[in-house]
PDB file of C-alpha atoms in Angstrom:
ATOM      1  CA  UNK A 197     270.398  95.867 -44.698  1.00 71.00           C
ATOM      2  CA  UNK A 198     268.763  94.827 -47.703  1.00 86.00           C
ATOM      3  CA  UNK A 199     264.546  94.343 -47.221  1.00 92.00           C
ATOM      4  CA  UNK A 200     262.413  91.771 -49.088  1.00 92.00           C
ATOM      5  CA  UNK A 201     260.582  94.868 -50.765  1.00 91.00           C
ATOM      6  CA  UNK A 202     264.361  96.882 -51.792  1.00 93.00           C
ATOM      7  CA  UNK A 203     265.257  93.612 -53.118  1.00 94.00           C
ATOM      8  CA  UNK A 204     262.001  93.738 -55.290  1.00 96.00           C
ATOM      9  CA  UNK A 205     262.947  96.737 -56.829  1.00 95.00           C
ATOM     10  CA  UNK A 206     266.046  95.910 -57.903  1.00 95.00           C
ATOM     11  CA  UNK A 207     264.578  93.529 -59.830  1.00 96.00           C
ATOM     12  CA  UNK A 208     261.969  95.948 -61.100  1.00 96.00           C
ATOM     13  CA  UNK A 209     261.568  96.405 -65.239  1.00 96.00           C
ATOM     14  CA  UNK A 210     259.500  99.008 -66.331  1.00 96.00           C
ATOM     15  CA  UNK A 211     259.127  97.857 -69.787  1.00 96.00           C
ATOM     16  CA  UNK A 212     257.568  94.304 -68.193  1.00 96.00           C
ATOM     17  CA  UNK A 213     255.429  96.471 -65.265  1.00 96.00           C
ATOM     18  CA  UNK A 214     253.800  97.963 -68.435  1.00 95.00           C
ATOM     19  CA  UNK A 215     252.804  94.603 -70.079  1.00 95.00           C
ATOM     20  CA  UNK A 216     252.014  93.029 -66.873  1.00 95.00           C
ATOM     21  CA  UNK A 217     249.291  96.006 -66.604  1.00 94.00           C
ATOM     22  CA  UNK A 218     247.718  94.894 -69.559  1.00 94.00           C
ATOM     23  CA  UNK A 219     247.645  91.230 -68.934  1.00 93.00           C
ATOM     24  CA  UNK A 220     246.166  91.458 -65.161  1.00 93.00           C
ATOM     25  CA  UNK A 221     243.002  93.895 -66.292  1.00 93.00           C
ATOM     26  CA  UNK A 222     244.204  97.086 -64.223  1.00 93.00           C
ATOM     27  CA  UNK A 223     241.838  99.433 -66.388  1.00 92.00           C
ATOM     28  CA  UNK A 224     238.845 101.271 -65.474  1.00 93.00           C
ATOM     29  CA  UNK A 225     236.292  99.091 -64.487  1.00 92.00           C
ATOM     30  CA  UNK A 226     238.175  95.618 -65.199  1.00 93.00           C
ATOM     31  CA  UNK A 227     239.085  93.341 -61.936  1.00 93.00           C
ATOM     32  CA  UNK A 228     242.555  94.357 -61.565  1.00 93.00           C
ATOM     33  CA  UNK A 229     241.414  98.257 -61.880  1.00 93.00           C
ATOM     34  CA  UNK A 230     244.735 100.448 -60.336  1.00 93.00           C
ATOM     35  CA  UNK A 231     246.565  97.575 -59.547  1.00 95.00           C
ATOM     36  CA  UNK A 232     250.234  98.256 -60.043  1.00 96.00           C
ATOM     37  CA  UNK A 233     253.241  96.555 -60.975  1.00 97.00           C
ATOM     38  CA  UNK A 234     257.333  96.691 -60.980  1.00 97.00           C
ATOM     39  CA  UNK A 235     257.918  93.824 -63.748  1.00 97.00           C
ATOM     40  CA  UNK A 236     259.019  91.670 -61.522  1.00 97.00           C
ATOM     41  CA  UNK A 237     258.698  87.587 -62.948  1.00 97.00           C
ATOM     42  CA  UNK A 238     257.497  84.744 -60.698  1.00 97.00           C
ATOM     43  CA  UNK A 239     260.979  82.804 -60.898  1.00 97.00           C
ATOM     44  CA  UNK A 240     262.641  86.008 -59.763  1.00 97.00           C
ATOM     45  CA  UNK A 241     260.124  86.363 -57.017  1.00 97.00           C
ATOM     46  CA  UNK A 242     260.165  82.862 -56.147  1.00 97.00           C
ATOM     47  CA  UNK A 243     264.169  83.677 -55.658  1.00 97.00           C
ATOM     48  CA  UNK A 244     263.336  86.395 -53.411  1.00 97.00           C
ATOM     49  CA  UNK A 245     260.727  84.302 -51.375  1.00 97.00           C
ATOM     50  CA  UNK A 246     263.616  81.654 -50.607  1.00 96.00           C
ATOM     51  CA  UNK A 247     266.099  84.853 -49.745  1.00 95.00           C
ATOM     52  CA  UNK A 248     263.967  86.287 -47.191  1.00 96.00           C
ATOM     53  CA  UNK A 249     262.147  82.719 -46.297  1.00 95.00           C
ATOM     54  CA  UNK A 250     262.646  83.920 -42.355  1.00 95.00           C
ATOM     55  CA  UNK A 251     260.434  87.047 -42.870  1.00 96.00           C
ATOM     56  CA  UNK A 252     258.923  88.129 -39.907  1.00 95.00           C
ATOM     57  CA  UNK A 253     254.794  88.607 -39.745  1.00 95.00           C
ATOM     58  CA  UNK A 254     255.240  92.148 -39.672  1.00 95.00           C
ATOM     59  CA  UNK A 255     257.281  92.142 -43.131  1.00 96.00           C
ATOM     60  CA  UNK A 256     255.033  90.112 -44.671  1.00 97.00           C
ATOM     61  CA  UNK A 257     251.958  92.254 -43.636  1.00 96.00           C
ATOM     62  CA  UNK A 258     254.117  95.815 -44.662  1.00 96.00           C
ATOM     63  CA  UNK A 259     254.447  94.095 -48.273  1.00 97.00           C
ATOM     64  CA  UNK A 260     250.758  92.496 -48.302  1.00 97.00           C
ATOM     65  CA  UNK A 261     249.666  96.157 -47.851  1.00 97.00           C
ATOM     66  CA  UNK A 262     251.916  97.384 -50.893  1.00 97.00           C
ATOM     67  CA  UNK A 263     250.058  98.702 -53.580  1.00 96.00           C
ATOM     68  CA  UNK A 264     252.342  96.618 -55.443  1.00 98.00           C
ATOM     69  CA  UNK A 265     251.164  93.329 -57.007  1.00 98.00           C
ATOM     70  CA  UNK A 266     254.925  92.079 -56.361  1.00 98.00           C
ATOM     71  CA  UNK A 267     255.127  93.011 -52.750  1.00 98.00           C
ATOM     72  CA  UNK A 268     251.687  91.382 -52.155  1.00 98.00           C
ATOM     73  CA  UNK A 269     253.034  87.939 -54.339  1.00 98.00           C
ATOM     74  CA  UNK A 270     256.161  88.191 -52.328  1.00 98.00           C
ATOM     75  CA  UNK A 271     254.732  87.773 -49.269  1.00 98.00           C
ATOM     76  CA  UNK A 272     252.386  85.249 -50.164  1.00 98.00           C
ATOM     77  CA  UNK A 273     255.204  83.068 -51.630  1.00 98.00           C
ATOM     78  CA  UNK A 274     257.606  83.722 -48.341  1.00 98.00           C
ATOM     79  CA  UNK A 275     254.064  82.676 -46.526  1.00 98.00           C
ATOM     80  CA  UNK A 276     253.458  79.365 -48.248  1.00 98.00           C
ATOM     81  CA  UNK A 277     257.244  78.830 -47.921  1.00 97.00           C
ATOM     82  CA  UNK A 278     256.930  79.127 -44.022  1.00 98.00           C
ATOM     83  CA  UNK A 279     253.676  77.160 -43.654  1.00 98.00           C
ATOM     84  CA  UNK A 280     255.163  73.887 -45.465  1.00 97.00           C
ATOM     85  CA  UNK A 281     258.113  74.066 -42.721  1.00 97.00           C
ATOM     86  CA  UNK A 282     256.132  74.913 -39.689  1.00 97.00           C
ATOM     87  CA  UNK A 283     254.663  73.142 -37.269  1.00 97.00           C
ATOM     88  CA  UNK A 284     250.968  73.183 -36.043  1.00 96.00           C
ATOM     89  CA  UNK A 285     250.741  75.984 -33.699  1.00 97.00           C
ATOM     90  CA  UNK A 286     253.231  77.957 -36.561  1.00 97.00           C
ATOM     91  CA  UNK A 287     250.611  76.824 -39.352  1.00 98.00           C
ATOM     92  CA  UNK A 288     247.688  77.724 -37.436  1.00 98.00           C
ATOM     93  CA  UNK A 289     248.743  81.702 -37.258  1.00 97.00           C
ATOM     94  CA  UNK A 290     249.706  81.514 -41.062  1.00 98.00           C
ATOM     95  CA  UNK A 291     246.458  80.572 -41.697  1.00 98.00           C
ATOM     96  CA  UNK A 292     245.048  83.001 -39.250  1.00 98.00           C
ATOM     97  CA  UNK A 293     247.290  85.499 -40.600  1.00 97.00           C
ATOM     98  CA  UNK A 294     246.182  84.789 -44.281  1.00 98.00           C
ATOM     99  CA  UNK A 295     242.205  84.657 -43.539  1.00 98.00           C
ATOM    100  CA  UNK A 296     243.067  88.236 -41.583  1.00 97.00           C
ATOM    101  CA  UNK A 297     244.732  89.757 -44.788  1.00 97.00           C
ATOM    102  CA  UNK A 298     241.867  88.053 -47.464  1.00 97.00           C
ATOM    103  CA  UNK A 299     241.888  91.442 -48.744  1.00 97.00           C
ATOM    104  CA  UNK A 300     244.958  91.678 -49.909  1.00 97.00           C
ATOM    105  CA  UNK A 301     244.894  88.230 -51.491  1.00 98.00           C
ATOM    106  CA  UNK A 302     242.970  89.802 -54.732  1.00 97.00           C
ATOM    107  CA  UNK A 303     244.418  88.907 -58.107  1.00 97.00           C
ATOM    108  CA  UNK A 304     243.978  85.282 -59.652  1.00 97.00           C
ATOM    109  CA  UNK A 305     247.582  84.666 -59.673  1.00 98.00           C
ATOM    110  CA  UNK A 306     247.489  85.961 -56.067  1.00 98.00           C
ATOM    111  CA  UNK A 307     244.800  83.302 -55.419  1.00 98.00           C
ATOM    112  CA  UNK A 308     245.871  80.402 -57.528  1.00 98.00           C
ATOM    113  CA  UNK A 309     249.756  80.581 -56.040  1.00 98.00           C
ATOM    114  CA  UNK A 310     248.621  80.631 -52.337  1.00 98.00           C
ATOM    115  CA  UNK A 311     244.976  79.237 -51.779  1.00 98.00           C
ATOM    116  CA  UNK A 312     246.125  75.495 -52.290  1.00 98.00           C
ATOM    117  CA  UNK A 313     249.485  75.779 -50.213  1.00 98.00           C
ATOM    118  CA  UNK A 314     247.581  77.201 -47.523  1.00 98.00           C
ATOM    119  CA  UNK A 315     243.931  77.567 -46.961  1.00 98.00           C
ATOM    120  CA  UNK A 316     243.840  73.842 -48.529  1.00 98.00           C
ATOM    121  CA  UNK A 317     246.917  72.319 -46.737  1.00 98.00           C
ATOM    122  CA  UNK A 318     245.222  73.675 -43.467  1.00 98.00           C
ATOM    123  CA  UNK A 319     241.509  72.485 -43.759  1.00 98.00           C
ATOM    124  CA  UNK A 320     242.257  69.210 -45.466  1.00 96.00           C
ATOM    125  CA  UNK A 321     241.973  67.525 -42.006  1.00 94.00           C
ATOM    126  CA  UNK A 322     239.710  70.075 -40.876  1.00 96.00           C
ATOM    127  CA  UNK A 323     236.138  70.866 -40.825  1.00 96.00           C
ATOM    128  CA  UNK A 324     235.862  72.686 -44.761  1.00 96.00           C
ATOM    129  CA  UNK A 325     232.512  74.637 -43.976  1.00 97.00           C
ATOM    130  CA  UNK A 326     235.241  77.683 -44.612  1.00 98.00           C
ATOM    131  CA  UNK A 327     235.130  77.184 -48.561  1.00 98.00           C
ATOM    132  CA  UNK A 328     231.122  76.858 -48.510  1.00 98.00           C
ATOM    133  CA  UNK A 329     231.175  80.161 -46.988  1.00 98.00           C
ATOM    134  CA  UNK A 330     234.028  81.902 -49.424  1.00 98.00           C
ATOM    135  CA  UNK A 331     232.009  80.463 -52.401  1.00 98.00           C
ATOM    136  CA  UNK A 332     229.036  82.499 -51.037  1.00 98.00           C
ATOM    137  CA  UNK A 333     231.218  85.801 -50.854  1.00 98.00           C
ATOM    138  CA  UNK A 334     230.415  89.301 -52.761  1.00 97.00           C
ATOM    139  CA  UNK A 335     234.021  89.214 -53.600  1.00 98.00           C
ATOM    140  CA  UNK A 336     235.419  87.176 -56.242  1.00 98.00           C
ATOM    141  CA  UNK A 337     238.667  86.644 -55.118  1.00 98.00           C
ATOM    142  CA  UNK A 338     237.330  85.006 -52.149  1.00 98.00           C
ATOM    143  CA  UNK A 339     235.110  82.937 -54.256  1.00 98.00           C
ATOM    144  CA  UNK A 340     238.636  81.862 -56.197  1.00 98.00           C
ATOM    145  CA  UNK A 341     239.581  81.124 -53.170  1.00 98.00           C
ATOM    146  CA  UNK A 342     236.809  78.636 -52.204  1.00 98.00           C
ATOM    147  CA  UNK A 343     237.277  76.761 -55.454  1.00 98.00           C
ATOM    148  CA  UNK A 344     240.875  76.931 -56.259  1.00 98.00           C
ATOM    149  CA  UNK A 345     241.827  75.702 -52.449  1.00 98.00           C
ATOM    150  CA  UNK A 346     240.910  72.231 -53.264  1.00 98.00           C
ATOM    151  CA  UNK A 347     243.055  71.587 -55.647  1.00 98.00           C
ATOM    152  CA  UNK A 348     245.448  70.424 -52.307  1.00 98.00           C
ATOM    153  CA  UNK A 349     242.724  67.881 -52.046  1.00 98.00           C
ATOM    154  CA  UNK A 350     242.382  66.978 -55.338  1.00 98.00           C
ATOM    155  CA  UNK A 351     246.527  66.323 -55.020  1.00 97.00           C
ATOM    156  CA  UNK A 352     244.976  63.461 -52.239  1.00 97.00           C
ATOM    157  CA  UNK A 353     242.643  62.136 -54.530  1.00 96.00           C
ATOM    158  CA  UNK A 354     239.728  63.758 -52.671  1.00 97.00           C
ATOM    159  CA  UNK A 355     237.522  65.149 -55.443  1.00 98.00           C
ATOM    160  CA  UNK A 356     234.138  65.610 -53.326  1.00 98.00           C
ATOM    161  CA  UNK A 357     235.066  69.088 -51.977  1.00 98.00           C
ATOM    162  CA  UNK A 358     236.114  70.404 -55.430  1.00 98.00           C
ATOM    163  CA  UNK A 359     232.424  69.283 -56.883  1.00 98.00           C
ATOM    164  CA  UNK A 360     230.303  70.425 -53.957  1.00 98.00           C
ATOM    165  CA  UNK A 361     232.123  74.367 -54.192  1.00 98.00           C
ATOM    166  CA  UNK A 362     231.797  74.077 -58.067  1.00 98.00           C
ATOM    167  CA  UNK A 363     228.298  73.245 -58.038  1.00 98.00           C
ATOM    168  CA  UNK A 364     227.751  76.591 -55.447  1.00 98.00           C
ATOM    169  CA  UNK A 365     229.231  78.100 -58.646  1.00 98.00           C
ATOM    170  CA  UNK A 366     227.595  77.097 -61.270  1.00 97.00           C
ATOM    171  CA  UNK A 367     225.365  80.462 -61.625  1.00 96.00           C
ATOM    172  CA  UNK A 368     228.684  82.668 -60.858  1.00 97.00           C
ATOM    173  CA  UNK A 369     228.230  85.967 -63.248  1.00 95.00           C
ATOM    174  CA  UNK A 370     232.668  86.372 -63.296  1.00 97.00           C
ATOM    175  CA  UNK A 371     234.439  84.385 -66.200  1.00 97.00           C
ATOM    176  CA  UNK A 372     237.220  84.220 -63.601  1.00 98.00           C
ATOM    177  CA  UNK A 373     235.070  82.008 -61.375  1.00 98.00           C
ATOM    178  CA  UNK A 374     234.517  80.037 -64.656  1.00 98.00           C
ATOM    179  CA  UNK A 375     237.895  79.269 -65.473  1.00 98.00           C
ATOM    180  CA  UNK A 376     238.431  78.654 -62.427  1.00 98.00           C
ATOM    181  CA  UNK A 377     235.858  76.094 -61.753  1.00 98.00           C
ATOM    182  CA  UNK A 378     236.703  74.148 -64.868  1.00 98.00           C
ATOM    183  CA  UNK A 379     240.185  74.163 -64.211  1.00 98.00           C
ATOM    184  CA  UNK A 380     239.234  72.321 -60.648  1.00 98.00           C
ATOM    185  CA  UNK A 381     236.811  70.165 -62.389  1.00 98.00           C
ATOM    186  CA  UNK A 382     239.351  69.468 -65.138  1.00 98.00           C
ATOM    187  CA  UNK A 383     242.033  68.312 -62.406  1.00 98.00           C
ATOM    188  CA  UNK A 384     239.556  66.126 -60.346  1.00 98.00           C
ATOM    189  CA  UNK A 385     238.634  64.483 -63.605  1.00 98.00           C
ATOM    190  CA  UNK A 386     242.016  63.337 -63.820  1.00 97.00           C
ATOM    191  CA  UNK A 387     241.543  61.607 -60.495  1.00 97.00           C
ATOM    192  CA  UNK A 388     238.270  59.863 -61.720  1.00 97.00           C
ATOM    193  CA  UNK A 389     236.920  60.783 -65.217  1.00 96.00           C
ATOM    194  CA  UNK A 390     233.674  59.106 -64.586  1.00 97.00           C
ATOM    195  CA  UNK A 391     233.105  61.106 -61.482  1.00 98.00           C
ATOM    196  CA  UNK A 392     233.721  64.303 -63.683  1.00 98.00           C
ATOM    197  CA  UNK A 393     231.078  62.819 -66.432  1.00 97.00           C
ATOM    198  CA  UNK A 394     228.399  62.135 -64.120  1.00 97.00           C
ATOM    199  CA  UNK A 395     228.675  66.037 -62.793  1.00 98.00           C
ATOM    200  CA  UNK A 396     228.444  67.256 -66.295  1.00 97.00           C
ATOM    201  CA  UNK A 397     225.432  64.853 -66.744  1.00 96.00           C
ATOM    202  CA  UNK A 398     224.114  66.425 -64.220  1.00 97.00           C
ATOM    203  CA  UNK A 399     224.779  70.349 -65.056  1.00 97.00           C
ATOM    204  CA  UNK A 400     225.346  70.731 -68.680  1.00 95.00           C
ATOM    205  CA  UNK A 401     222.369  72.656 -68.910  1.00 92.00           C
ATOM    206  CA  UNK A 402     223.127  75.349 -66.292  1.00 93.00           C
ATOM    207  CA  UNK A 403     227.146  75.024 -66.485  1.00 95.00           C
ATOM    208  CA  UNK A 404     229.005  78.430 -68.092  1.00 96.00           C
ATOM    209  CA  UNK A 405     229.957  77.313 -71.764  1.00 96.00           C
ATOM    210  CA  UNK A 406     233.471  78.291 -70.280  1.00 97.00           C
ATOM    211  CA  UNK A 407     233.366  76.016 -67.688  1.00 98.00           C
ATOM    212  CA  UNK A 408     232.575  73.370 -68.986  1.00 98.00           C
ATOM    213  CA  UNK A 409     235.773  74.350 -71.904  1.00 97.00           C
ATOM    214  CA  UNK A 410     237.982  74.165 -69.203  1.00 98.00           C
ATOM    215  CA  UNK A 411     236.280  70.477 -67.510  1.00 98.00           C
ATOM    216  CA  UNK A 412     236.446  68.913 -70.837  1.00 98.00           C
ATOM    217  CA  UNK A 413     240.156  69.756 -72.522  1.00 96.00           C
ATOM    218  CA  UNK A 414     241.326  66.799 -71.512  1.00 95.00           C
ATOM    219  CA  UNK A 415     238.509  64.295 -72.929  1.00 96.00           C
ATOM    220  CA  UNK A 416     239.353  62.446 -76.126  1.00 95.00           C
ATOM    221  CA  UNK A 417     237.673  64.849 -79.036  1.00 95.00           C
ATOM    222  CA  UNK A 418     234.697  62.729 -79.829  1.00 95.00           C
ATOM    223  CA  UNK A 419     233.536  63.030 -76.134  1.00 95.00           C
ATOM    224  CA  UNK A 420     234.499  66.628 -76.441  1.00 95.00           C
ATOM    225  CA  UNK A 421     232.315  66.982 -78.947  1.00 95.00           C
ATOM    226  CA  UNK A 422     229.312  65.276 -77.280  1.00 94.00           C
ATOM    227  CA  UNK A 423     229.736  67.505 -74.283  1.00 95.00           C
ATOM    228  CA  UNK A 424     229.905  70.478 -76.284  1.00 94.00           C
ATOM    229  CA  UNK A 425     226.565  69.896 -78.455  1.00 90.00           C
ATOM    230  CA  UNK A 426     225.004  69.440 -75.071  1.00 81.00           C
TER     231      UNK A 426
END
């Protein structure tokens, strides 16, 4: 019988592993360091994830503890996959079950194609104290986390959350974090553009030069250019 993580390797390319090493950092000392890959795509894995959409918790914890970036994707794609169909009890262990595995959960594309769908989905009704708390983690995945989860509220129009964790990251040290941030603060500005202005108002002075890049692409240029002269 054919597993989610055979099926993988099927699929596997060496010649795209190799690339995908370069693009996700995996040298000494960058923040994908020994991070491995089969050259797998996202549409192919996003194949998979429908195949084996019935994966059972154990499965999705063997692959989440692959050394594998694909096997770790996998399951986070088959997860997100199960927690839009489940019901409350069902969504509450996903979310359990992802919070339990946070370390595993530690790429940006790993972040950005789960943290929404889940950790979002799951605390938009909720108390979001969670994301404060991420924001102030040592590890910047779970810092992605925290910002990158409210882009499910942002999807609501709710564009509060999204300021309040970028604002606890203003002074973040990781360009990762930056991008991040201003991608959020990019999208919310969609939502309202004058809410967006009035938090650059407020923290052009302190706000990563790449953060505030990634707030602003969407502004017409001469307000671009304002922003960027400070």
């Amino acid at each position: 019988m054919t597993t989610p993580g055979r099926r993988l390797r099927e699929l596997a390319d060496p010649r795209r592993a190799k690339t995908s090493q370069w693009f996700f950092k995996t040298g000494p000392g960058d923040y994908g360091e020994g991070d491995r890959f089969l050259g797998v795509t996202v549409p192919q894995l996003r194949q998979v994830a429908c195949e084996f959409r019935s994966a059972s918790p154990a499965q999705l914890e063997k692959l989440l503890h692959s050394p594998w970036h694909e096997d770790r994707l996998l399951a986070l794609l088959i997860a997100t996959e199960q927690y839009a169909r489940a019901d409350s009890r069902e969504r509450a262990a996903l979310f359990r079950f992802y919070l339990d595995n946070l370390e595993s959960v530690n790429n940006w594309d790993l972040v950005d194609l789960s943290a929404p769908q889940i950790v979002g989905a799951h605390l938009r009704k909720k108390s979001r104290s969670l994301l404060k708390k991420l924001a102030r983690s040592k590890s910047i995945w779970e810092r992605r986390i925290a910002i990158v989860s409210t882009l499910h509220f942002i999807r609501f129009g709710e564009i509060a959350e999204t300021f309040r964790i970028a604002k606890l990251l203003l002074h973040d040290e990781h360009d990762l974090i930056h991008k991040a941030s201003g991608w959020m603060l990019r999208e919310a500005g969609k939502r309202d553009r004058a809410a967006l202005e009035k938090f650059l108002d407020d923290h052009l002075t302190s706000m990563p030069r790449t953060m505030l890049r990634y707030a602003i692409e969407r502004f017409p240029e001469r307000l671009r250019r304002r922003y960027l002269k400070g």
